[in-house]
Amino acid sequence: MSFTALVEQVGPGTPAGTILRRYWQPVAVAAQLPVGGTQPLRILGEAFTLYRDERGAAHVVGARCAHRGTFLHTGWVEDDCIRCFYHGWKFEPSGQCVEQPAEPAGFARAVRIPSHPVEEYAGLVFAFFGEGAPPPLPRFPELEAPGIKVVAGIRPPGPWPVNYFQVLENSVDPVHLCFVHRATQPFTRVIPEVRAERSGDGVAMTAVRDGVERHTKYWFPHLIQLPLWPIPGERIECPFFNWKVPVDDGHTLFIAATAVPEHLADRVDDEEIGGRTMEAAAGPGLLAGDRRPASVTEEDYVAIVGQGTFADRVGERLGRSDVGVIELRRLWQEHLDALAGVAP
């Protein structure tokens, strides 16, 4: 199987899917899940139910009731449990069925649905979909520093119709800024000197323009940390953490947390941060060339989604400026080899 096929497929049992499931996945913005709220959830090619119980804790369980398969998010929350809309079967956060109104006592003990560990951090809800006990959830000093407010959000217009891996490749390609973002970020028009080196289980990128360094960090498997200027017209740099989360093979969510100085927080909107606005209906017109992109998000959308849902890497001619993409692929190949038992 080609490298492209190995990294693009994220469903259960696939190599990349197995690797990704070993890491915590951000799945929602915490503030968008109210007490008693339920949401359907699709991550890594699988469906789940996300809900917040009456005590305020978030939970992820299977998508469907074990009885006759109705979606559980259409039901309702009772205490820390979720009850099915169809016949009232009730499930604990552990997935254990605890009540079946029309069934004999004792039957519920034999019924269980999947359940997954959940933690909240930096305004986001994280879930772990792998086997066994989860590793510690990574934490970042920049998101916990005094005097800052974390602004969390999902980059519009929701899931992008594109594979997550080419989104990662775009993020470690600083030269694209010179052309893709030349209209909205004029300071990026200078072609940078690009450097990339391994940094722990990731890649540290440096782009040098007119003697000024801009640093980007890639954290395996799908987190990008970079400096962001969230207030238009002002060069106020804020740490920006952006996860490229596979919904399935052909769709990707951009889930982000930005550390903004508290005195500027009221000037920042979680959906407009860094000019990242885009209407959901705008995609086809942008790709057709009916109008020019007018925001950072629209510019990236045209460039990345314009590659197609799955990038064609056959016949590529990578150059010196593609060093970030090269190191990203090398790191992923090492993890794939380790999974397959191939000696380094």
Short mmCIF file of C-alpha atoms in Angstrom, two decimals:
data_model
loop_
_atom_site.label_atom_id
_atom_site.label_comp_id
_atom_site.label_asym_id
_atom_site.label_seq_id
_atom_site.Cartn_x
_atom_site.Cartn_y
_atom_site.Cartn_z
CA MET A 1 0.00 0.00 0.00
CA SER A 2 1.31 3.47 -0.88
CA PHE A 3 2.24 6.05 1.75
CA THR A 4 -0.68 8.20 0.58
CA ALA A 5 -3.18 5.38 1.07
CA LEU A 6 -1.71 4.52 4.47
CA VAL A 7 -2.03 8.03 5.90
CA GLU A 8 -5.35 8.96 4.29
CA GLN A 9 -7.48 6.11 5.65
CA VAL A 10 -8.55 6.71 9.26
CA GLY A 11 -11.31 4.19 9.95
CA PRO A 12 -11.11 1.36 12.51
CA GLY A 13 -8.29 -1.08 11.82
CA THR A 14 -6.44 1.11 9.33
CA PRO A 15 -2.79 1.97 10.08
CA ALA A 16 -3.32 5.72 10.39
CA GLY A 17 -6.62 5.18 12.18
CA THR A 18 -4.91 2.94 14.72
CA ILE A 19 -2.18 5.53 15.32
CA LEU A 20 -4.61 8.45 15.64
CA ARG A 21 -6.72 6.52 18.15
CA ARG A 22 -3.72 6.40 20.48
CA TYR A 23 -4.02 10.17 20.96
CA TRP A 24 -6.69 12.40 22.47
CA GLN A 25 -8.97 13.99 19.89
CA PRO A 26 -10.64 17.38 20.36
CA VAL A 27 -14.25 16.83 19.34
CA ALA A 28 -16.23 19.96 20.31
CA VAL A 29 -16.12 23.45 21.77
CA ALA A 30 -17.10 23.14 25.43
CA ALA A 31 -19.25 26.29 25.46
CA GLN A 32 -21.34 24.92 22.59
CA LEU A 33 -22.45 21.90 24.66
CA PRO A 34 -24.94 23.13 27.28
CA VAL A 35 -25.99 21.21 30.38
CA GLY A 36 -28.49 18.60 29.24
CA GLY A 37 -27.39 19.02 25.63
CA THR A 38 -26.77 16.18 23.18
CA GLN A 39 -24.93 16.17 19.85
CA PRO A 40 -24.23 13.61 17.15
CA LEU A 41 -20.52 13.16 16.69
CA ARG A 42 -18.50 11.71 13.83
CA ILE A 43 -14.76 11.30 14.30
CA LEU A 44 -12.24 8.97 12.60
CA GLY A 45 -14.96 7.48 10.42
CA GLU A 46 -17.14 6.40 13.36
CA ALA A 47 -20.34 7.79 14.84
CA PHE A 48 -20.81 8.62 18.53
CA THR A 49 -23.07 10.56 20.89
CA LEU A 50 -21.76 13.54 22.85
CA TYR A 51 -23.78 14.83 25.81
CA ARG A 52 -23.38 16.95 28.92
CA ASP A 53 -25.08 15.60 32.03
CA GLU A 54 -27.05 17.56 34.61
CA ARG A 55 -23.93 17.82 36.79
CA GLY A 56 -22.01 19.52 33.97
CA ALA A 57 -19.75 16.64 32.91
CA ALA A 58 -19.35 15.77 29.22
CA HIS A 59 -19.56 12.17 27.99
CA VAL A 60 -19.06 10.27 24.73
CA VAL A 61 -20.96 7.03 24.17
CA GLY A 62 -22.05 5.00 21.16
CA ALA A 63 -24.15 6.61 18.46
CA ARG A 64 -27.10 4.22 18.64
CA CYS A 65 -29.26 2.57 21.25
CA ALA A 66 -28.48 -1.11 21.80
CA HIS A 67 -32.19 -1.93 21.52
CA ARG A 68 -33.15 -1.19 17.92
CA GLY A 69 -30.54 1.22 16.70
CA THR A 70 -32.12 4.65 17.08
CA PHE A 71 -29.70 7.57 17.38
CA LEU A 72 -29.17 8.35 21.05
CA HIS A 73 -28.61 12.07 20.50
CA THR A 74 -32.35 12.34 19.72
CA GLY A 75 -33.09 11.31 23.30
CA TRP A 76 -32.60 13.30 26.49
CA VAL A 77 -30.37 13.57 29.54
CA GLU A 78 -31.43 12.44 33.03
CA ASP A 79 -28.96 13.08 35.87
CA ASP A 80 -25.70 11.69 34.40
CA CYS A 81 -27.43 9.27 31.99
CA ILE A 82 -28.88 9.48 28.50
CA ARG A 83 -32.31 7.99 27.69
CA CYS A 84 -33.28 6.74 24.24
CA PHE A 85 -36.09 8.56 22.44
CA TYR A 86 -37.57 5.34 21.00
CA HIS A 87 -38.34 3.00 23.91
CA GLY A 88 -36.76 4.77 26.86
CA TRP A 89 -33.72 2.60 27.45
CA LYS A 90 -31.35 4.48 29.73
CA PHE A 91 -27.54 4.34 29.69
CA GLU A 92 -24.89 5.45 32.17
CA PRO A 93 -21.72 7.33 31.08
CA SER A 94 -19.93 3.96 31.25
CA GLY A 95 -22.26 2.68 28.52
CA GLN A 96 -24.05 0.31 30.91
CA CYS A 97 -27.80 0.09 30.39
CA VAL A 98 -29.53 0.76 33.70
CA GLU A 99 -33.22 0.94 32.80
CA GLN A 100 -35.58 -0.66 30.25
CA PRO A 101 -39.15 0.40 31.09
CA ALA A 102 -40.89 -2.42 29.18
CA GLU A 103 -38.48 -5.26 30.03
CA PRO A 104 -38.07 -7.66 32.99
CA ALA A 105 -35.73 -6.61 35.79
CA GLY A 106 -32.19 -7.85 35.27
CA PHE A 107 -32.13 -7.73 31.46
CA ALA A 108 -30.41 -4.32 31.49
CA ARG A 109 -27.33 -5.75 33.19
CA ALA A 110 -26.51 -7.68 30.01
CA VAL A 111 -26.70 -4.63 27.75
CA ARG A 112 -23.93 -2.12 27.16
CA ILE A 113 -22.96 0.42 24.49
CA PRO A 114 -19.47 1.78 23.77
CA SER A 115 -18.13 4.53 26.03
CA HIS A 116 -14.98 6.63 25.73
CA PRO A 117 -12.92 8.71 28.18
CA VAL A 118 -13.55 12.47 28.05
CA GLU A 119 -11.66 15.48 29.42
CA GLU A 120 -12.14 19.21 28.98
CA TYR A 121 -9.23 21.59 28.50
CA ALA A 122 -8.65 25.01 26.98
CA GLY A 123 -12.33 25.45 26.16
CA LEU A 124 -12.46 22.19 24.20
CA VAL A 125 -13.91 18.72 24.78
CA PHE A 126 -11.41 15.92 24.16
CA ALA A 127 -12.20 12.21 23.78
CA PHE A 128 -10.01 9.13 23.58
CA PHE A 129 -11.03 6.38 21.14
CA GLY A 130 -8.13 3.95 21.51
CA GLU A 131 -7.75 0.71 23.40
CA GLY A 132 -6.78 0.56 27.05
CA ALA A 133 -6.19 3.46 29.40
CA PRO A 134 -5.58 6.81 27.71
CA PRO A 135 -2.28 8.67 28.03
CA PRO A 136 -2.24 11.97 29.94
CA LEU A 137 -3.97 14.73 28.01
CA PRO A 138 -1.25 17.10 26.71
CA ARG A 139 -1.26 20.56 28.26
CA PHE A 140 0.47 23.72 27.12
CA PRO A 141 1.90 26.54 29.25
CA GLU A 142 0.83 29.14 26.68
CA LEU A 143 -2.82 28.22 27.26
CA GLU A 144 -2.45 28.42 31.05
CA ALA A 145 -0.41 31.62 31.40
CA PRO A 146 -1.69 34.36 33.74
CA GLY A 147 -3.42 37.29 32.10
CA ILE A 148 -4.72 35.40 29.08
CA LYS A 149 -8.12 34.16 27.97
CA VAL A 150 -8.41 31.06 25.82
CA VAL A 151 -10.67 31.56 22.81
CA ALA A 152 -11.82 28.20 21.43
CA GLY A 153 -13.59 27.61 18.15
CA ILE A 154 -14.12 25.49 15.06
CA ARG A 155 -12.92 27.04 11.83
CA PRO A 156 -15.85 27.60 9.47
CA PRO A 157 -17.62 26.37 7.50
CA GLY A 158 -17.58 23.18 9.60
CA PRO A 159 -16.01 20.00 8.22
CA TRP A 160 -13.98 20.73 5.10
CA PRO A 161 -14.46 18.23 2.23
CA VAL A 162 -10.82 17.23 2.21
CA ASN A 163 -8.50 14.66 3.80
CA TYR A 164 -6.76 15.77 6.98
CA PHE A 165 -3.24 14.98 5.76
CA GLN A 166 -3.07 17.58 3.01
CA VAL A 167 -4.34 20.11 5.56
CA LEU A 168 -1.36 19.19 7.74
CA GLU A 169 0.96 19.55 4.76
CA ASN A 170 -0.38 23.03 4.10
CA SER A 171 0.33 24.01 7.71
CA VAL A 172 4.04 23.14 7.46
CA ASP A 173 4.44 24.99 4.15
CA PRO A 174 5.28 28.64 4.99
CA VAL A 175 5.90 29.57 1.35
CA HIS A 176 2.20 29.23 0.55
CA LEU A 177 1.58 32.36 2.64
CA CYS A 178 3.44 34.46 0.07
CA PHE A 179 0.86 33.70 -2.59
CA VAL A 180 -2.30 32.31 -0.99
CA HIS A 181 -2.47 35.05 1.67
CA ARG A 182 -0.81 37.95 -0.14
CA ALA A 183 -4.10 39.90 -0.30
CA THR A 184 -5.08 39.59 3.37
CA GLN A 185 -1.60 39.42 4.95
CA PRO A 186 0.69 41.63 2.84
CA PHE A 187 3.69 41.17 5.16
CA THR A 188 3.88 37.53 4.00
CA ARG A 189 4.70 38.47 0.39
CA VAL A 190 8.43 38.21 1.09
CA ILE A 191 9.70 34.75 0.12
CA PRO A 192 11.12 33.25 3.33
CA GLU A 193 14.17 31.20 4.06
CA VAL A 194 12.69 27.96 5.37
CA ARG A 195 14.21 25.64 7.97
CA ALA A 196 12.78 22.50 9.56
CA GLU A 197 14.15 20.15 12.19
CA ARG A 198 12.87 17.40 14.43
CA SER A 199 11.73 18.54 17.84
CA GLY A 200 10.66 15.69 20.09
CA ASP A 201 7.83 13.86 18.36
CA GLY A 202 7.23 16.69 15.95
CA VAL A 203 8.76 19.19 13.55
CA ALA A 204 9.90 22.74 14.33
CA MET A 205 9.57 25.11 11.37
CA THR A 206 11.24 28.49 10.99
CA ALA A 207 10.44 30.98 8.23
CA VAL A 208 12.79 33.99 8.04
CA ARG A 209 11.58 37.15 6.27
CA ASP A 210 13.74 40.27 6.31
CA GLY A 211 15.60 38.94 9.33
CA VAL A 212 12.39 38.27 11.29
CA GLU A 213 11.76 34.67 12.32
CA ARG A 214 8.29 33.12 12.46
CA HIS A 215 8.09 29.77 14.23
CA THR A 216 5.60 26.97 13.63
CA LYS A 217 5.55 23.71 15.59
CA TYR A 218 3.97 20.49 14.40
CA TRP A 219 3.07 18.05 17.18
CA PHE A 220 2.43 14.47 16.09
CA PRO A 221 -0.10 13.38 15.00
CA HIS A 222 -2.20 16.42 13.94
CA LEU A 223 -1.60 19.53 16.05
CA ILE A 224 -0.11 22.76 14.70
CA GLN A 225 1.10 25.58 16.96
CA LEU A 226 1.84 28.93 15.35
CA PRO A 227 1.73 32.67 16.07
CA LEU A 228 -1.52 34.37 15.13
CA TRP A 229 -2.54 38.01 14.81
CA PRO A 230 -6.23 37.85 15.81
CA ILE A 231 -7.00 41.57 15.63
CA PRO A 232 -7.08 42.93 12.06
CA GLY A 233 -4.51 45.63 11.44
CA GLU A 234 -2.56 45.02 14.66
CA ARG A 235 0.59 42.92 14.99
CA ILE A 236 -0.33 41.47 18.37
CA GLU A 237 0.98 37.93 18.35
CA CYS A 238 -0.99 35.21 20.14
CA PRO A 239 -0.21 31.48 20.52
CA PHE A 240 -2.60 29.54 18.30
CA PHE A 241 -3.13 25.77 18.67
CA ASN A 242 -4.99 24.14 15.77
CA TRP A 243 -5.90 20.44 15.56
CA LYS A 244 -6.70 18.98 12.12
CA VAL A 245 -9.18 16.31 13.17
CA PRO A 246 -10.34 13.68 10.67
CA VAL A 247 -14.12 13.34 10.62
CA ASP A 248 -13.64 10.53 8.12
CA ASP A 249 -11.34 9.91 5.16
CA GLY A 250 -12.82 12.78 3.17
CA HIS A 251 -13.65 15.44 5.78
CA THR A 252 -11.61 17.41 8.32
CA LEU A 253 -12.46 19.64 11.27
CA PHE A 254 -10.19 22.53 12.27
CA ILE A 255 -10.53 22.83 16.05
CA ALA A 256 -8.51 25.60 17.69
CA ALA A 257 -7.60 27.27 20.97
CA THR A 258 -5.94 30.70 21.01
CA ALA A 259 -4.31 32.41 24.00
CA VAL A 260 -5.47 36.05 23.86
CA PRO A 261 -4.47 38.77 26.38
CA GLU A 262 -7.46 39.34 28.68
CA HIS A 263 -7.58 43.08 27.95
CA LEU A 264 -8.06 42.30 24.24
CA ALA A 265 -10.45 39.37 24.58
CA ASP A 266 -13.56 41.49 24.03
CA ARG A 267 -12.16 42.49 20.62
CA VAL A 268 -11.82 38.91 19.44
CA ASP A 269 -14.62 36.68 18.18
CA ASP A 270 -14.05 32.94 18.22
CA GLU A 271 -15.39 32.59 14.67
CA GLU A 272 -13.56 35.61 13.25
CA ILE A 273 -10.21 35.08 14.92
CA GLY A 274 -7.41 35.91 12.55
CA GLY A 275 -9.82 36.70 9.71
CA ARG A 276 -11.04 33.13 9.67
CA THR A 277 -14.56 33.81 8.44
CA MET A 278 -16.37 31.93 5.70
CA GLU A 279 -20.01 31.27 4.92
CA ALA A 280 -20.93 27.61 4.51
CA ALA A 281 -22.46 28.22 1.08
CA ALA A 282 -19.39 30.04 -0.25
CA GLY A 283 -17.28 26.98 -1.10
CA PRO A 284 -18.58 26.06 -4.57
CA GLY A 285 -18.47 29.65 -5.80
CA LEU A 286 -14.94 30.17 -4.53
CA LEU A 287 -13.70 26.98 -6.18
CA ALA A 288 -15.47 27.91 -9.42
CA GLY A 289 -13.70 31.27 -9.45
CA ASP A 290 -16.95 33.25 -9.24
CA ARG A 291 -15.28 35.62 -6.78
CA ARG A 292 -11.93 36.09 -5.09
CA PRO A 293 -11.43 34.85 -1.52
CA ALA A 294 -11.87 37.65 1.04
CA SER A 295 -10.50 36.11 4.26
CA VAL A 296 -7.66 33.88 5.42
CA THR A 297 -10.05 30.94 5.66
CA GLU A 298 -11.44 31.45 2.18
CA GLU A 299 -7.91 31.67 0.79
CA ASP A 300 -6.90 28.40 2.47
CA TYR A 301 -10.14 26.77 1.36
CA VAL A 302 -9.43 27.55 -2.30
CA ALA A 303 -5.86 26.28 -2.05
CA ILE A 304 -6.47 23.11 -0.03
CA VAL A 305 -9.91 21.96 -1.18
CA GLY A 306 -8.84 22.92 -4.70
CA GLN A 307 -6.41 19.98 -4.56
CA GLY A 308 -9.40 17.65 -4.45
CA THR A 309 -10.68 15.60 -1.53
CA PHE A 310 -7.53 13.47 -1.74
CA ALA A 311 -4.31 15.08 -2.96
CA ASP A 312 -2.59 13.34 -5.87
CA ARG A 313 1.03 12.98 -4.75
CA VAL A 314 2.10 10.89 -7.74
CA GLY A 315 4.61 12.80 -9.83
CA GLU A 316 5.25 15.51 -7.24
CA ARG A 317 8.51 17.45 -7.56
CA LEU A 318 9.36 18.62 -4.07
CA GLY A 319 11.97 21.32 -3.64
CA ARG A 320 14.11 22.79 -0.87
CA SER A 321 11.25 24.96 0.38
CA ASP A 322 9.17 21.80 0.97
CA VAL A 323 11.40 20.71 3.84
CA GLY A 324 8.48 20.90 6.31
CA VAL A 325 6.33 18.62 4.17
CA ILE A 326 9.25 16.21 3.77
CA GLU A 327 9.89 16.02 7.53
CA LEU A 328 6.16 15.59 8.24
CA ARG A 329 6.00 12.63 5.88
CA ARG A 330 9.20 11.11 7.26
CA LEU A 331 7.84 11.28 10.80
CA TRP A 332 4.58 9.66 9.79
CA GLN A 333 6.46 6.96 7.87
CA GLU A 334 8.47 6.16 11.01
CA HIS A 335 5.27 5.74 13.04
CA LEU A 336 3.73 3.58 10.32
CA ASP A 337 6.87 1.43 10.19
CA ALA A 338 6.85 1.04 13.97
CA LEU A 339 3.21 -0.04 13.85
CA ALA A 340 4.03 -2.62 11.18
CA GLY A 341 7.07 -3.87 13.10
CA VAL A 342 9.58 -2.57 10.56
CA ALA A 343 13.00 -1.88 12.09
CA PRO A 344 14.25 1.71 11.67
#
